[in-house]
Short mmCIF file of C-alpha atoms and ligand atoms in Angstrom, two decimals:
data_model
loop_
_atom_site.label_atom_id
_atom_site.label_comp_id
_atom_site.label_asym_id
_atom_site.label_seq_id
_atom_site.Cartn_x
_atom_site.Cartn_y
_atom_site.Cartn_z
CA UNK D 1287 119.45 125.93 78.44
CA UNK D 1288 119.34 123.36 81.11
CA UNK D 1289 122.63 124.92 83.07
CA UNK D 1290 121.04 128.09 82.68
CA UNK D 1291 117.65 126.45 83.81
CA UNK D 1292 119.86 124.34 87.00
CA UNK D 1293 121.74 128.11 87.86
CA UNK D 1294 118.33 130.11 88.58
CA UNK D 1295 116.91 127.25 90.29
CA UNK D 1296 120.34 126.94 92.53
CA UNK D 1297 120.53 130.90 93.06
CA UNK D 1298 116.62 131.29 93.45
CA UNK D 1299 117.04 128.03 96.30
CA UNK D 1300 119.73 130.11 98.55
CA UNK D 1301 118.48 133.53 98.14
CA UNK D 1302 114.76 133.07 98.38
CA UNK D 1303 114.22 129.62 99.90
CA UNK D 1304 112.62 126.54 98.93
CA UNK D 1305 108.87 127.84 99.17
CA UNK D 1306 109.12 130.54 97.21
CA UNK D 1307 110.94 128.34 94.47
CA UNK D 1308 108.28 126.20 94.47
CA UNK D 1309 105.72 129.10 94.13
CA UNK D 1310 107.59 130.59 91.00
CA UNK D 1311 108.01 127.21 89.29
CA UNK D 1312 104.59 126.67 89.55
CA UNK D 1313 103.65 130.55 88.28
CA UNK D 1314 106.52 129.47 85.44
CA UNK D 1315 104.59 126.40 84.50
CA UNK D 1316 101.03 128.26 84.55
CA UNK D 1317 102.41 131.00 82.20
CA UNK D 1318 104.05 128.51 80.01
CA UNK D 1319 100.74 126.35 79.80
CA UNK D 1320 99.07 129.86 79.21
CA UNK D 1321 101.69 130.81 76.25
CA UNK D 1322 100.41 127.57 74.07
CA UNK D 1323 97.75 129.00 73.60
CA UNK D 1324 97.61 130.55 69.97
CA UNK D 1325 95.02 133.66 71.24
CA UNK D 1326 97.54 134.03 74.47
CA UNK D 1327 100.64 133.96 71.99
CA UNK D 1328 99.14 136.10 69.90
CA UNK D 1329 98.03 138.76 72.14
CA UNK D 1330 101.41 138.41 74.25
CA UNK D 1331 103.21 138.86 70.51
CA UNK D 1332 101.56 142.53 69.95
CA UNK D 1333 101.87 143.69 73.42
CA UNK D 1334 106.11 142.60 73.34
CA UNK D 1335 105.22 144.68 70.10
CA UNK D 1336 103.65 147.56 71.66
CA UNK D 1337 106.06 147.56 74.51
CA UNK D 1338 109.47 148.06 72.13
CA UNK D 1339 107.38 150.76 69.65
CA UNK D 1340 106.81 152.47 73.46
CA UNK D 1341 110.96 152.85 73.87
CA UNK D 1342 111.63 153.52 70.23
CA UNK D 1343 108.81 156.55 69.98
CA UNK D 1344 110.43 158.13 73.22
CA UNK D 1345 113.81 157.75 73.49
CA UNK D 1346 114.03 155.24 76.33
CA UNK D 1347 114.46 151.43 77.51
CA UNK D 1348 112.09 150.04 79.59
CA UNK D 1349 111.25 146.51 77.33
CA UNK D 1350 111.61 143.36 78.43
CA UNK D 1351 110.96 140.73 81.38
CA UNK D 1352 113.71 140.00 84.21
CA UNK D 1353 114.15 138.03 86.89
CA UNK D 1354 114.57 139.83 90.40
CA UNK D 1355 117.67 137.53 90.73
CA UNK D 1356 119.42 139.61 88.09
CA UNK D 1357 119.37 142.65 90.37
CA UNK D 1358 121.13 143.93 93.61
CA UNK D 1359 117.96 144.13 96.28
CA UNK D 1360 118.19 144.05 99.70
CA UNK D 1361 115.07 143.90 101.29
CA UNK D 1362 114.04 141.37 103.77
CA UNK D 1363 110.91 141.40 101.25
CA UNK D 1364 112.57 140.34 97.93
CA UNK D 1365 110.81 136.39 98.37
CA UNK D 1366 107.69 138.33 97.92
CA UNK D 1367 108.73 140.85 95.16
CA UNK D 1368 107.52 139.62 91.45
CA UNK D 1369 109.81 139.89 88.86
CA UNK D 1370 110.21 143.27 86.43
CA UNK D 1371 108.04 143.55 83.77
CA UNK D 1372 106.99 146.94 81.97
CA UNK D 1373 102.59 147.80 82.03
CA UNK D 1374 101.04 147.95 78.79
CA UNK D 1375 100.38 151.29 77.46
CA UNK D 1376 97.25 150.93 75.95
CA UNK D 1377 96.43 149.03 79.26
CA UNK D 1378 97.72 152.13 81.21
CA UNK D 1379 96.21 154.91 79.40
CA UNK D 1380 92.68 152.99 79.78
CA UNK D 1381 92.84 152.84 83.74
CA UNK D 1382 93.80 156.73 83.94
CA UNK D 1383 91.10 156.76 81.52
CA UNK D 1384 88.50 155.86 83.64
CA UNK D 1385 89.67 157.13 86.82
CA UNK D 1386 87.84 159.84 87.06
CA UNK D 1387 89.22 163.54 87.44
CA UNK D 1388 93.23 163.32 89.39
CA UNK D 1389 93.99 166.65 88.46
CA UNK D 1390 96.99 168.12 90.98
CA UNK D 1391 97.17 164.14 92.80
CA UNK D 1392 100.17 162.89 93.12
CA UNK D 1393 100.82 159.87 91.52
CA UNK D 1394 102.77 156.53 93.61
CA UNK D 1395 103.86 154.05 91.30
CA UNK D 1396 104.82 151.26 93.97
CA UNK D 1397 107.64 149.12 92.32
CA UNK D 1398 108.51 150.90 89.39
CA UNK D 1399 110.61 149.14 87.63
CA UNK D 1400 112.28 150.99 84.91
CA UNK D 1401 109.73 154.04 85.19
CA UNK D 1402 107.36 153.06 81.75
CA UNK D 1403 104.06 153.95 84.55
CA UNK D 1404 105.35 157.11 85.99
CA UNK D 1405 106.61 158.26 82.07
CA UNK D 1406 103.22 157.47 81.03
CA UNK D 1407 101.80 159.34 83.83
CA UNK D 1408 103.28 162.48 83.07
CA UNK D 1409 101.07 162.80 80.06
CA UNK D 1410 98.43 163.61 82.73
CA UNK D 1411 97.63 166.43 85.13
CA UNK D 1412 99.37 165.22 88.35
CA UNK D 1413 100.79 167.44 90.65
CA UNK D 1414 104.18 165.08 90.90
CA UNK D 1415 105.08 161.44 90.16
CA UNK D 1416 106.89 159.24 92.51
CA UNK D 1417 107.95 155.77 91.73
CA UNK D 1418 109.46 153.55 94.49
CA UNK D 1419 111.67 150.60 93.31
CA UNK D 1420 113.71 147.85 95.47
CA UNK D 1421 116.31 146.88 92.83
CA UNK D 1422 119.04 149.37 93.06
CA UNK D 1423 120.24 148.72 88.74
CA UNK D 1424 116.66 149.64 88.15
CA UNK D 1425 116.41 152.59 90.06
CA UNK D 1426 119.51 153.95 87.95
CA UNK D 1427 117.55 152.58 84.78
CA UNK D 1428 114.24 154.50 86.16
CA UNK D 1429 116.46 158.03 86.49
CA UNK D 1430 117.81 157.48 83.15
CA UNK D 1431 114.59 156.79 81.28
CA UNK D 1432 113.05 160.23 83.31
CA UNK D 1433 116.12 162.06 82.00
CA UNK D 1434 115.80 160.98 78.45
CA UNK D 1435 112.29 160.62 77.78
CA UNK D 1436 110.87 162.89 75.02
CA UNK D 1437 107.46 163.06 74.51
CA UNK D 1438 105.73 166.61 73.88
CA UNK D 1439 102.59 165.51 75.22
CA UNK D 1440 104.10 165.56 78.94
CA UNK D 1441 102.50 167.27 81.18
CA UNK D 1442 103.79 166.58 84.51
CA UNK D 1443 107.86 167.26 85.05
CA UNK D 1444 108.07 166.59 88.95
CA UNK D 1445 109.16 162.86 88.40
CA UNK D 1446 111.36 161.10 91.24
CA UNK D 1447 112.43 157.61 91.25
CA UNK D 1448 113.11 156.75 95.11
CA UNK D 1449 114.99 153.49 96.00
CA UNK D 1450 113.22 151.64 98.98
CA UNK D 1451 110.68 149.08 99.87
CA UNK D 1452 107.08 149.52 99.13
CA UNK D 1453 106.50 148.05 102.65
CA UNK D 1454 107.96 150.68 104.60
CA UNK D 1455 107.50 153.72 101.99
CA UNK D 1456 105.58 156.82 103.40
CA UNK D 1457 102.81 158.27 101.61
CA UNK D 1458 103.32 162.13 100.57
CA UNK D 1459 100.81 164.34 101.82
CA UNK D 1460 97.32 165.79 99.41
CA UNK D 1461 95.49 163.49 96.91
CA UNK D 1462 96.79 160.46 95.64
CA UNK D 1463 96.86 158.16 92.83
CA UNK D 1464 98.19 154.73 93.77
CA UNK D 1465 99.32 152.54 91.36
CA UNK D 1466 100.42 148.79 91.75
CA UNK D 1467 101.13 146.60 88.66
CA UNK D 1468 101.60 143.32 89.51
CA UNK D 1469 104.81 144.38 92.10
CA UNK D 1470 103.89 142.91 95.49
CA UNK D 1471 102.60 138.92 97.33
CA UNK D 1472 100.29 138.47 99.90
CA UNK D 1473 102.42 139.56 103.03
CA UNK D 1474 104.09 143.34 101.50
CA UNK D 1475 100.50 144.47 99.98
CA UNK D 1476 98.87 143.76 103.63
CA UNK D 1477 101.21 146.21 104.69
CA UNK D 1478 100.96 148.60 101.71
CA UNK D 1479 97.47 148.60 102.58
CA UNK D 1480 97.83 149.24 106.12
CA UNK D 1481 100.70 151.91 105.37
CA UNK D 1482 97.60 153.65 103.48
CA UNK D 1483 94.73 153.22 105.76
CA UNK D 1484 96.39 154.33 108.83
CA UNK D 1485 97.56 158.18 107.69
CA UNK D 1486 94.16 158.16 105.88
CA UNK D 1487 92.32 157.51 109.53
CA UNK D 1488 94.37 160.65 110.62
CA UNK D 1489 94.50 162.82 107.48
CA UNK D 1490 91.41 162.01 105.24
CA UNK D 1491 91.90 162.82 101.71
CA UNK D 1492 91.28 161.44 98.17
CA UNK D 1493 93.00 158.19 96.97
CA UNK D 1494 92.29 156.03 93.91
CA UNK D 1495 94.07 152.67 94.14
CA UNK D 1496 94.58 151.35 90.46
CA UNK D 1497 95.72 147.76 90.71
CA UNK D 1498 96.79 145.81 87.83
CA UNK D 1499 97.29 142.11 87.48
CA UNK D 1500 95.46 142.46 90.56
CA UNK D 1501 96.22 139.04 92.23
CA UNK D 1502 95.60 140.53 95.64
CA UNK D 1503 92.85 142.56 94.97
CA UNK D 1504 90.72 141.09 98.20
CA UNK D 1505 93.06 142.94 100.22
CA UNK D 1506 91.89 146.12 99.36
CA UNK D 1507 88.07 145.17 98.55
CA UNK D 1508 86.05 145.35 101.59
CA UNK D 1509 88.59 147.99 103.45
CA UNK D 1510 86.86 150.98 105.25
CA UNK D 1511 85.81 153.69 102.85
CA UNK D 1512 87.00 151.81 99.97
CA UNK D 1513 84.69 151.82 97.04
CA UNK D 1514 84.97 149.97 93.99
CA UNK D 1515 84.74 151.01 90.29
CA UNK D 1516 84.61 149.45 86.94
CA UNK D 1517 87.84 149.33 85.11
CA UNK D 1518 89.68 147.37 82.62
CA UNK D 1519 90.35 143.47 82.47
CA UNK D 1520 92.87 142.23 84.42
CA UNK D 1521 92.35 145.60 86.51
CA UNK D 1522 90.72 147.17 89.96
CA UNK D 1523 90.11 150.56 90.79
CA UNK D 1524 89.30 151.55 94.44
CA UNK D 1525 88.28 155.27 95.87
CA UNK D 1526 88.57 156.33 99.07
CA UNK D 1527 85.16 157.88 99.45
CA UNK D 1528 84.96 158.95 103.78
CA UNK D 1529 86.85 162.01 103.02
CA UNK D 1530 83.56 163.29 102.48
CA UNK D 1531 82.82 163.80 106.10
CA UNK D 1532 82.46 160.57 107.88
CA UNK D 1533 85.90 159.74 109.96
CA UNK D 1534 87.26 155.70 110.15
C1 SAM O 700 105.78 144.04 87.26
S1 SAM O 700 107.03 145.22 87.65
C2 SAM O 700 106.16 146.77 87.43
C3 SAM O 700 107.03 147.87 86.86
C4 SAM O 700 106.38 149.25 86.70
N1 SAM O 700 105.50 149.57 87.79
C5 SAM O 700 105.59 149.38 85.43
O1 SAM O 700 104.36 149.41 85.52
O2 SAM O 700 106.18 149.46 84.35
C6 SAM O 700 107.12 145.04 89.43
C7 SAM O 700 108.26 145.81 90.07
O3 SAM O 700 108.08 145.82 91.48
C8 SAM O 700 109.34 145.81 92.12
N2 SAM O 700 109.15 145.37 93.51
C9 SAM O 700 108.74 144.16 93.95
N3 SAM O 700 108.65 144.14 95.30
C10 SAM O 700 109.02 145.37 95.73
C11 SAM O 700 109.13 145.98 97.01
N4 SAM O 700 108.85 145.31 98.15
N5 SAM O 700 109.52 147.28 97.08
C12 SAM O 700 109.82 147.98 95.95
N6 SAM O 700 109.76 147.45 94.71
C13 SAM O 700 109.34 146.17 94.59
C14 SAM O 700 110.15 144.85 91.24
O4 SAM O 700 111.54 145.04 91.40
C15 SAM O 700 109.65 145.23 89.84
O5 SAM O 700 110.47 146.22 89.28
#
């Protein structure tokens, strides 16, 4: 345990530098503190729960925590990546929930992991879903769980898992859903959120940004045209409302 403790610490000190080390210990420490807890343990307990009944119900493999360490990335961005962890369902199927009516949007799942947003996703309306992941062994993962999933409730079938940075990825053109969970620090969501704004200033057009684990939400809240609405816990949900007529 303490080798295996000593390696990550060693690998996480060359590849991501001695700031960001610090940063995760500390977020390592917080969620450990958290995890004593009994209501924390217990809730954590029936999501881990949730999260393997997910995989078993469809066919797929998307359970489970890991390190961004484990994974081939290059990015000049991975320091400010956050590790892989799957969304909740019931916590997914509430935001969609209660974003109003996305019907023919296409749905941006930036950092997605092993795809458990955009499968969930395709149980609703959207015109296509495209996830875009860093990690190049969970990209493959991502392609695999699209090509296996069985659910018949799926409604959407235009799914593509494209391997690149959230920072520089391009928005596709119409309406969009855009949907963060947890993926991004400080310095890559500034740009996400200028990558949006800017085509938006040219091409005006319906967005809702649904951001959970929304550590950066302040980012987003205040931005031109951005409204927000009520949502889950733990969530924020932003509309871009100056489609309506009035330009940036
Ligand atoms: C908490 S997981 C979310 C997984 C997935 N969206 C879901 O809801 O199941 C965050 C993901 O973001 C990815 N990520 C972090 N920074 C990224 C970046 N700059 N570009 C692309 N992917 C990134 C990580 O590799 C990880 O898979």
């Amino acid at each position: 345990m303490i080798i295996k403790l000593a390696t990550r610490v060693y690998r996480s000190l060359r590849q991501r530098g001695i700031r960001h080390t610090l940063t995760a210990g500390f977020r390592a420490l917080r969620t450990a503190a958290q995890m004593c807890r009994p209501e924390t343990w217990r809730r954590r307990r029936s999501a881990q729960l949730r999260s393997r009944q997910f995989d078993k119900h469809f066919g797929v493999d998307t359970a489970g925590v890991q390190s961004l360490q484990e994974f081939t990335i290059v990015s000049e961005n991975l320091a400010d990546g956050v590790r892989y962890e799957p969304i909740d369902p019931d916590d997914f199927r509430a935001m969609l929930n209660q974003a109003g009516e996305i019907r023919g949007y296409t749905f941006v799942d930036f950092g997605a992991g092993k795809g458990r947003a955009m499968l969930l996703a395709s149980e609703w309306p959207f015109s296509q879903i495209v996830g875009v992941e860093f990690a190049s062994e969970l990209v493959s993962h991502a392609r695999q769980n699209v090509r296996q999933y069985k659910n018949p409730r799926q409604i959407c079938h235009r799914l593509e898992v494209v391997e690149g940075d959230a920072a520089t990825f391009r928005l596709p053109p119409g309406p969009l859903v855009l949907f963060f969970y947890n993926p991004l620090g400080k310095e890559v969501m500034a740009r996400v959120v200028d990558n949006v704004r800017q085509p938006l200033a040219m091409e005006p057009r319906p967005v809702v940004v649904l951001y959970h684990t929304c550590t950066e939400r302040e980012l987003w809240n205040g931005q031109p045209g951005f409204e927000e609405f009520p949502t889950i816990n733990d969530a924020a949900q932003f509309h871009y409302r100056q489609f309506e007529g009035t330009a940036l």
